Coordinates of C-alpha atoms and ligand atoms in Angstrom, one line a residue:
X238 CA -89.5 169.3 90.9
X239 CA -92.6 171.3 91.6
X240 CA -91.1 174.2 93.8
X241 CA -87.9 174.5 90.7
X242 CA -90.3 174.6 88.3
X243 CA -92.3 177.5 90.1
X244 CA -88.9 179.2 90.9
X245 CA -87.7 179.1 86.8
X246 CA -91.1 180.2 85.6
X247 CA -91.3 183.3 88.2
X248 CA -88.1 184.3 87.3
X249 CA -88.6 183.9 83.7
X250 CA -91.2 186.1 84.3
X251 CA -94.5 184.4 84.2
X252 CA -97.5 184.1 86.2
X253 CA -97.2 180.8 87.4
X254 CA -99.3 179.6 90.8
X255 CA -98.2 176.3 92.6
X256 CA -100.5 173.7 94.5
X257 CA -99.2 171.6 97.0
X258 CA -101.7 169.3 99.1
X259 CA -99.0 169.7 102.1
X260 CA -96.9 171.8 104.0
X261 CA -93.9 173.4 102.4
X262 CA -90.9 170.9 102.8
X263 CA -92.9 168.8 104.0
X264 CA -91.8 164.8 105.3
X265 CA -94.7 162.7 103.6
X266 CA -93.4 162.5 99.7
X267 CA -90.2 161.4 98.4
X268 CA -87.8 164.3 98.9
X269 CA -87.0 164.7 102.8
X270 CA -84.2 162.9 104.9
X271 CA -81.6 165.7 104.7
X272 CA -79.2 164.6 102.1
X273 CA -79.5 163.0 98.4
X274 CA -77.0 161.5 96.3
X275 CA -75.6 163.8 93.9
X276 CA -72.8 162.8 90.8
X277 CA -72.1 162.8 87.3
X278 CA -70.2 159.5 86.3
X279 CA -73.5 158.0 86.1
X280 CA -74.2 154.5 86.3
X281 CA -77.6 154.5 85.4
X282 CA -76.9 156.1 81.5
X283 CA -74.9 158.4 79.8
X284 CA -77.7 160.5 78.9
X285 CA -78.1 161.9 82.0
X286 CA -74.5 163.5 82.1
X287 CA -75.2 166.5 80.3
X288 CA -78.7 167.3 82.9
X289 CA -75.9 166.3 85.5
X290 CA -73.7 168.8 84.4
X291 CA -76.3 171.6 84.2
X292 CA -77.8 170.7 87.8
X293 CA -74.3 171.0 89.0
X294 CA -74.0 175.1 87.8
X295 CA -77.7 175.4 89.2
X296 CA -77.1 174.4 92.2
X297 CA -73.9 176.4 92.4
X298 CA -76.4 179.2 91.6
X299 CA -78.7 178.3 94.1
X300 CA -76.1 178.6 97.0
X301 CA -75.1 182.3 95.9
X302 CA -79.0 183.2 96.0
X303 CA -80.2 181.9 99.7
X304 CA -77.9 181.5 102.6
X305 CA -79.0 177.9 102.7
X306 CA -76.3 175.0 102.4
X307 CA -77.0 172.7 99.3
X308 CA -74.2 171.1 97.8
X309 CA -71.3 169.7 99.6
X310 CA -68.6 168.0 97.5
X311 CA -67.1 165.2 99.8
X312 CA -66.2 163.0 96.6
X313 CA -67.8 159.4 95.7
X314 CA -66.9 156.1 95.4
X315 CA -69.2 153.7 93.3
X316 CA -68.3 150.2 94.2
X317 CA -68.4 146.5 93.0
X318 CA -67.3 143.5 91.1
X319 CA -65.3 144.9 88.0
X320 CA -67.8 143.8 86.0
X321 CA -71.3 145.3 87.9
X322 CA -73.3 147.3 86.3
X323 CA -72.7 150.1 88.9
X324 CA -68.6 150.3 87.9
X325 CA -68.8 149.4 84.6
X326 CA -71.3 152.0 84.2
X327 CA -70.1 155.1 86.0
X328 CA -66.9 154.3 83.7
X329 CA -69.1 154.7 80.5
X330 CA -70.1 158.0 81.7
X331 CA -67.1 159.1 82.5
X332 CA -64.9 158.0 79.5
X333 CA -68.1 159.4 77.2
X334 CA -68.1 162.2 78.7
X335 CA -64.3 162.8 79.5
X336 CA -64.8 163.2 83.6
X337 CA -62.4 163.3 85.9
X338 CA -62.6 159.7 87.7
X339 CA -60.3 157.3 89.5
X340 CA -60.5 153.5 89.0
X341 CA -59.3 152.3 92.9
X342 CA -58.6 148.5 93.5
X343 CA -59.3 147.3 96.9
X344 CA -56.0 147.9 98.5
X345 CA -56.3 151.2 97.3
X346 CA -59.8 151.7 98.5
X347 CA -58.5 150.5 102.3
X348 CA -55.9 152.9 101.9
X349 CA -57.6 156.3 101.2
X350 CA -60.4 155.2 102.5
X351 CA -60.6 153.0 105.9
X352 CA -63.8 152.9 106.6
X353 CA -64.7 150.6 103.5
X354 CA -63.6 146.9 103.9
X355 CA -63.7 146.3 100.1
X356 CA -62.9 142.5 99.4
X357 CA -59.9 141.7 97.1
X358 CA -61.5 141.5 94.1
X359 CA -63.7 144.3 94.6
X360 CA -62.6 148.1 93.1
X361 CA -64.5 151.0 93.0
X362 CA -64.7 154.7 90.8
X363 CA -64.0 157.4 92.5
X364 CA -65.1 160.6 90.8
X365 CA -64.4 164.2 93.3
X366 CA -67.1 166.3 92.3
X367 CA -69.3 163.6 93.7
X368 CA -71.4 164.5 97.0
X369 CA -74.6 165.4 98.2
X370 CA -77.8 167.7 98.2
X371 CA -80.2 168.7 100.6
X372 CA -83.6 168.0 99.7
X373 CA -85.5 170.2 102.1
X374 CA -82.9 173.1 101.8
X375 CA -83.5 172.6 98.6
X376 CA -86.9 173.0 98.2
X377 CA -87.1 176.2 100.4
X378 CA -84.7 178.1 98.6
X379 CA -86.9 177.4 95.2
X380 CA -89.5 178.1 96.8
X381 CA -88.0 181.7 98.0
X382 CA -87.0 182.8 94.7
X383 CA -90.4 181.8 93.0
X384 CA -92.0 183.1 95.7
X385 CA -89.9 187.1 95.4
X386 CA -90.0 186.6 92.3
X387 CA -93.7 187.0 92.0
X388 CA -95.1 183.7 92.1
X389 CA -97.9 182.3 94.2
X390 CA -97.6 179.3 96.1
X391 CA -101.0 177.7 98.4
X392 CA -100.4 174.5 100.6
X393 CA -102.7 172.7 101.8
X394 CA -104.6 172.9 99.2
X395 CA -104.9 169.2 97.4
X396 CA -105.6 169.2 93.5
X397 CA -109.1 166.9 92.9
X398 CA -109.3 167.5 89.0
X399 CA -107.6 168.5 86.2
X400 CA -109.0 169.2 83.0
X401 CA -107.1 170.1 79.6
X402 CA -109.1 170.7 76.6
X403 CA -108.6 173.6 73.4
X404 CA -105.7 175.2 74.6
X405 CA -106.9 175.9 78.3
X406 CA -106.5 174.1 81.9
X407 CA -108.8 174.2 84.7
X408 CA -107.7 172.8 87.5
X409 CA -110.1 172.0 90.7
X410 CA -108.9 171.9 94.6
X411 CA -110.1 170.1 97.3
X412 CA -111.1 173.6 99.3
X413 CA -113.2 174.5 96.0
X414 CA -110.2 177.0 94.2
X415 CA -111.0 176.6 90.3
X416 CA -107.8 177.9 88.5
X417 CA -107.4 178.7 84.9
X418 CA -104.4 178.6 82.8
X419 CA -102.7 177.7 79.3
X420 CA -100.6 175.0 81.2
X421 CA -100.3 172.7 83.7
X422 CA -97.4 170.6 85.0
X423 CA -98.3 167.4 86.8
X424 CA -95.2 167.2 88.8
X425 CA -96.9 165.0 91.8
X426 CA -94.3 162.5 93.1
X427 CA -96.0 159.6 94.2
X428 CA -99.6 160.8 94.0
X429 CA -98.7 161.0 89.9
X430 CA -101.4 157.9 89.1
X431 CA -104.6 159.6 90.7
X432 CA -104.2 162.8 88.5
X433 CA -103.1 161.5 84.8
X434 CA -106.9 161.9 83.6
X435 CA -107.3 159.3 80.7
X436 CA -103.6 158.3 80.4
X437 CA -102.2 156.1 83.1
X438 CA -98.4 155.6 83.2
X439 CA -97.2 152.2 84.1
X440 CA -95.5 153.4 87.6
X441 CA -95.1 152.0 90.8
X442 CA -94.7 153.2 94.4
X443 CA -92.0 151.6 96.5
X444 CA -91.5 152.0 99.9
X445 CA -87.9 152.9 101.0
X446 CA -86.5 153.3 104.0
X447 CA -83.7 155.5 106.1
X448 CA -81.7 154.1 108.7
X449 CA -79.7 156.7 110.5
X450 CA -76.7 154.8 112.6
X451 CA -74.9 156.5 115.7
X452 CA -71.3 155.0 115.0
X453 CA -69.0 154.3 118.4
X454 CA -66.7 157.0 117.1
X455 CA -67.9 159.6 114.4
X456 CA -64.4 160.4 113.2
X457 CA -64.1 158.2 110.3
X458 CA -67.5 159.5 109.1
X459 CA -66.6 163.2 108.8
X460 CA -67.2 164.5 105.7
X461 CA -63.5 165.3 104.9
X462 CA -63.0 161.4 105.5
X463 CA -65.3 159.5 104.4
X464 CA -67.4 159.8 100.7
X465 CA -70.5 159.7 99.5
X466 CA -71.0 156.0 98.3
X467 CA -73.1 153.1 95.9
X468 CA -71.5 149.6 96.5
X469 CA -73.5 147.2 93.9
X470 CA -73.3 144.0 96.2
X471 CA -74.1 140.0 94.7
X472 CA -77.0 140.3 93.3
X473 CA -77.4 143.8 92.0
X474 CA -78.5 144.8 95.6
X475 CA -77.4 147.8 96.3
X476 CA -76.4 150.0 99.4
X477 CA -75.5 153.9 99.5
X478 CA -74.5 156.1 102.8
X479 CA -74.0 159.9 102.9
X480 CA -71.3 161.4 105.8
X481 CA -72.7 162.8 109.0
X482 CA -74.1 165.8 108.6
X483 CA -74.9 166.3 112.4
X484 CA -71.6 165.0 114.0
X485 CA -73.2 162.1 115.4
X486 CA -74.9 159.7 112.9
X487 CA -74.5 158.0 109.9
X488 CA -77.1 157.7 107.3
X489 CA -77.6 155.0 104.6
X490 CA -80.1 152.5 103.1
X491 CA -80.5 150.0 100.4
X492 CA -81.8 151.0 96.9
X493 CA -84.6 149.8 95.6
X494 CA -85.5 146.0 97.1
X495 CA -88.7 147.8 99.0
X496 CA -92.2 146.8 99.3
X497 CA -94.7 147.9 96.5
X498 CA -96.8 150.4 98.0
X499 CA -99.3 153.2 97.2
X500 CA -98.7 157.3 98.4
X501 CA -101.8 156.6 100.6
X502 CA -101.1 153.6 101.9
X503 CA -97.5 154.1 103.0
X504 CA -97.0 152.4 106.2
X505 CA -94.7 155.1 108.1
X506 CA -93.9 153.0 110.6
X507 CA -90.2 150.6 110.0
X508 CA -90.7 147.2 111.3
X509 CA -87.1 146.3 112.6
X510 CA -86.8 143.6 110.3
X511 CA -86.4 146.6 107.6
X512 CA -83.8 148.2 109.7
X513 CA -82.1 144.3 110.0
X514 CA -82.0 143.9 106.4
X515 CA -79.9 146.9 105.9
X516 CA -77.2 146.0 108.9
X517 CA -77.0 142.7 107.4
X518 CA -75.6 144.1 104.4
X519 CA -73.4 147.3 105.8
X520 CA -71.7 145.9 108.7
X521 CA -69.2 143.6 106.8
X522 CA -68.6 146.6 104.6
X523 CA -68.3 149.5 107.1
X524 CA -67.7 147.5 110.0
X525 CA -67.0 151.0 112.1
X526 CA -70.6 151.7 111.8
X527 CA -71.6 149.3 114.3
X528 CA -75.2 148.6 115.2
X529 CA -77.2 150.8 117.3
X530 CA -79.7 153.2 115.1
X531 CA -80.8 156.5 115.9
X532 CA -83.9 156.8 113.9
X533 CA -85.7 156.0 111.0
X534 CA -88.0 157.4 108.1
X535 CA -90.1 155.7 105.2
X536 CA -90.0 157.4 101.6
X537 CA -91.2 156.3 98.6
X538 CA -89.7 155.5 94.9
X539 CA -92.0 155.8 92.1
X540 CA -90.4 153.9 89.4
X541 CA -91.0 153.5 86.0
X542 CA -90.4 149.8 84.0
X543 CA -87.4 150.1 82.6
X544 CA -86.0 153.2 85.8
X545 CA -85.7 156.2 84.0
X546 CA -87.6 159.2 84.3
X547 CA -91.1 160.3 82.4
X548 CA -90.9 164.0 81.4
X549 CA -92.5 165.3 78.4
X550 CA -95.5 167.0 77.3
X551 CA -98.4 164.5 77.7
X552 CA -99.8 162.1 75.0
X553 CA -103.2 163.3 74.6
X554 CA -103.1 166.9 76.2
X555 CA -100.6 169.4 74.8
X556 CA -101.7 171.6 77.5
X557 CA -100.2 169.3 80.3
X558 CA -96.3 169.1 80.9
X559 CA -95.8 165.7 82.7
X560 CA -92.8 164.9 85.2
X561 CA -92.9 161.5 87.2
X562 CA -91.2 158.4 87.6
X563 CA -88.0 159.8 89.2
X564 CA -87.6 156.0 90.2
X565 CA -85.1 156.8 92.9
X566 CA -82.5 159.1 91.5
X567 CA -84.5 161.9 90.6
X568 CA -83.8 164.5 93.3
X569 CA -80.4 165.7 92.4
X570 CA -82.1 166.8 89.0
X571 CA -84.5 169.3 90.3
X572 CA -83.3 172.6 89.6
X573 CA -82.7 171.5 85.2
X574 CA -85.7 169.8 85.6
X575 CA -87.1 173.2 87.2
X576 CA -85.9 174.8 83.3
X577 CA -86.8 171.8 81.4
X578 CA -90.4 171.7 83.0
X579 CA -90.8 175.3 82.4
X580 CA -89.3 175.2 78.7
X581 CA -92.5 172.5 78.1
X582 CA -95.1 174.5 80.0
X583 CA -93.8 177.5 77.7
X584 CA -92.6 175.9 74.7
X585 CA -94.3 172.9 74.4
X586 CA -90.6 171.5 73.9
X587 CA -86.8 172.3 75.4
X588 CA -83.2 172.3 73.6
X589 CA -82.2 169.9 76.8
X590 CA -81.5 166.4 75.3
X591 CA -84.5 164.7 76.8
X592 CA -85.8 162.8 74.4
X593 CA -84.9 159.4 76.1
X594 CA -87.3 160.1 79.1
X595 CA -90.4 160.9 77.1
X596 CA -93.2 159.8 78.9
X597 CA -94.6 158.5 74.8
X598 CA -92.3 155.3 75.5
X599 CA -94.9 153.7 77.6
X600 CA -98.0 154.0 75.3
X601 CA -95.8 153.5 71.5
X602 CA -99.6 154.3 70.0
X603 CA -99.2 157.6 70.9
X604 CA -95.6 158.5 70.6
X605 CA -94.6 161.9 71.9
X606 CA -92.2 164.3 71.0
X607 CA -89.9 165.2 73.5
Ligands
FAD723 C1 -85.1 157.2 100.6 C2 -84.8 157.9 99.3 C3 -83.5 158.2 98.9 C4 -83.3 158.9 97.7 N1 -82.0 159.1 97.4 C5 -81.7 159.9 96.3 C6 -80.4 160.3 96.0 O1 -79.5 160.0 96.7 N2 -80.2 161.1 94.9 C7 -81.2 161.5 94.1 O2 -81.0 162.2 93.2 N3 -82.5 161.1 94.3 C8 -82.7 160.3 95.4 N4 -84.0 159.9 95.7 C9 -85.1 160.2 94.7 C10 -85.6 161.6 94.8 O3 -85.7 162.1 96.1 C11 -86.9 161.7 94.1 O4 -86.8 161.3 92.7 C12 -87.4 163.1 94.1 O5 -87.4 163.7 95.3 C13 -88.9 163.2 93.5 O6 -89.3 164.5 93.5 P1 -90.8 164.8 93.1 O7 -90.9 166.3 93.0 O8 -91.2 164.0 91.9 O9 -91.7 164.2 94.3 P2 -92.2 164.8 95.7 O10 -91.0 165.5 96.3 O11 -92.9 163.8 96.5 O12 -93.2 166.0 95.2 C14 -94.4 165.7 94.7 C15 -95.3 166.7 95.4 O13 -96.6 166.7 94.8 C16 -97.6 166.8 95.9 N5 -98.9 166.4 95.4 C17 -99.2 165.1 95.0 N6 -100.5 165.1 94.6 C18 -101.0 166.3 94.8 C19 -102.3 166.9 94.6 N7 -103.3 166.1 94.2 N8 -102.5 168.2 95.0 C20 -101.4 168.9 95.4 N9 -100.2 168.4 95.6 C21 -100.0 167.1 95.3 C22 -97.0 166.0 97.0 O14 -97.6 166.3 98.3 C23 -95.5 166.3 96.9 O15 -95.2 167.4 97.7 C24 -84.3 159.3 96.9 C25 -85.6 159.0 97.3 C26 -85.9 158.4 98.5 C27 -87.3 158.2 98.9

């Protein structure tokens, strides 16, 4: 969110400076592992389609700018009981806002797509612009257009304080910088609690992770085969998988369902109980997968209450634009929320219809506008 931001408001022409207390694409947040999730029939709300549908012709942007691969389109499937939240939901979406979709039942699922072993009463949606992004790809080529367009990027270099008062920011770092603006936008992932100043958001860290799967054959996992997927099992537990992306492994994971955690605390290490967990659940629906993983890696959610995302100016200081609480999902948003986040910082409001994530919902005694 941070590096699109930087990108819009360089190109927009301001003088924008971004802070990262890492490396540039770096592993230790919440958007590495090579491939996010990204489609428009969403289950989550309908409110999200029209972001969706803007994210979609920036990232179709993005890939004319850098000669990075972003997007792929291999086509979802979102499956589950006909009643789960995760079908009845991406239907919603889709009917409300007239996309293209497919309503499969299971024999139709095996059919056009054998890898999934669907059970009879089982269907999925299928939407084809589904697919995926790639988070680190992704994050370079923001970074390479904020930074030719004039912007000015440190890493390394850990915010310690922010302070907003009368129309001005300072903002402290660790190696002693003091930086003054009009605006700030707190934009920091998992590390969002420490930094909020006299205004905590009710978020929590969850630790998530990647299991990576070396199949006995790949061929059924090509992307031209197989689809990006969400199957909403008993429960409302929920597993995803993406294609191969390196001809050789498979990677996939269970949403949400992960220790509470804090950004410092993370244990990077996965116990192979974690990885156990996930087989359990995604060899009797993709039996081909089989069992042997090739490698793993912990990321974190940071989740709101009620999963939807926090992005507004903030309660008390007009000078700070806030954007946390991706709770999962957030990544596929990143180059709208680049604009919307620069509209705030700018405006101090956007014509993006964003009003159901303002961060106000949390503290109803100080409602803001979106
Ligand atoms: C396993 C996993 C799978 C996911 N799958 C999907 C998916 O399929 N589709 C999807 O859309 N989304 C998905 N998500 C969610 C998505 O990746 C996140 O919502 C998104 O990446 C969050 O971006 P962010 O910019 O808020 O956080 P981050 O990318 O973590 O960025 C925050 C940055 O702020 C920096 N920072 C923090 N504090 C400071 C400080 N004091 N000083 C300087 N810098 C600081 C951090 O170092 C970090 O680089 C997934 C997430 C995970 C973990």
């Amino acid at each position: 969110m941070g590096s699109a931001a930087l990108a819009t408001l360089a190109r927009r022409g301001h003088s924008v400076l971004g802070l990262e207390q890492f490396t540039a694409g770096h592993v230790r947040g919440s958007s590495h592992g090579e491939s996010r999730i990204i489609r428009q029939a969403y289950f989550e709300h309908p409110d999200y389609v029209p972001l969706l549908l803007r994210a979609y012709a920036l990232w179709d942007a993005l890939s004319e700018q850098v000669p990075l691969p972003l997007i792929e389109r291999t086509g979802g499937l979102m499956l589950g009981s006909p009643a789960s939240e995760t079908v009845q939901g991406s239907i919603r979406s889709a009917e409300q806002w007239g996309l293209r979709h497919e309503v499969l039942d299971a024999a139709e699922i095996r059919r056009r797509f054998p890898a999934f072993r669907p059970q009879a009463d089982e269907v999925a949606v299928y939407e084809a612009e589904a697919g995926y992004v790639r988070p680190e790809a992704g994050i370079l080529a923001h970074l390479l257009l904020a930074l030719t367009a004039g912007a000015e990027a440190h890493f390394e270099d850990p915010v310690t304080g922010v302070h907003a008062s009368a129309g001005r920011v300072l903002v402290e770092t660790k190696a002693g910088g003091q930086y003054r603006a009009r605006r700030a936008i707190l934009s920091l992932g998992a590390w969002s609690s420490r930094l909020l100043d006299d205004w905590t958001l009710p978020l929590s860290v969850e630790r998530q992770v990647l299991t990576w799967i070396q199949p006995p054959r790949i061929d059924p996992f090509l992307l031209s085969r197989f689809p990006v997927y969400v199957w909403e099992l008993p429960g409302r537990v929920h597993i995803y998988g993406i294609p191969t992306l390196d001809q050789r492994t498979v990677k996939g994971s269970i949403h949400h369902q992960g220790q509470l955690t804090t950004a410092d605390a993370l244990d990077r290490t996965v116990a192979p109980s974690e990885v156990e967990r996930y087989l359990d659940l995604v060899t009797p629906k993709i039996p081909d997968l089989g069992q042997q993983v090739s490698r793993t890696s912990a990321c974190m959610y940071t989740n709101t209450p009620d999963g939807h995302f926090a992005v507004g100016m903030h309660p008390h200081h007009p000078e700070l634009v806030v954007a946390a609480g991706f709770s999962g999902h957030g990544y596929k948003f990143s180059p709208v929320m680049g604009e919307i986040l620069a509209d705030l910082a700018t405006e101090g409001g956007t014509d993006y219809p964003i009003g159901f994530l303002n961060p106000g919902r949390f503290s109803p005694e100080h409602p803001t506008p979106a």
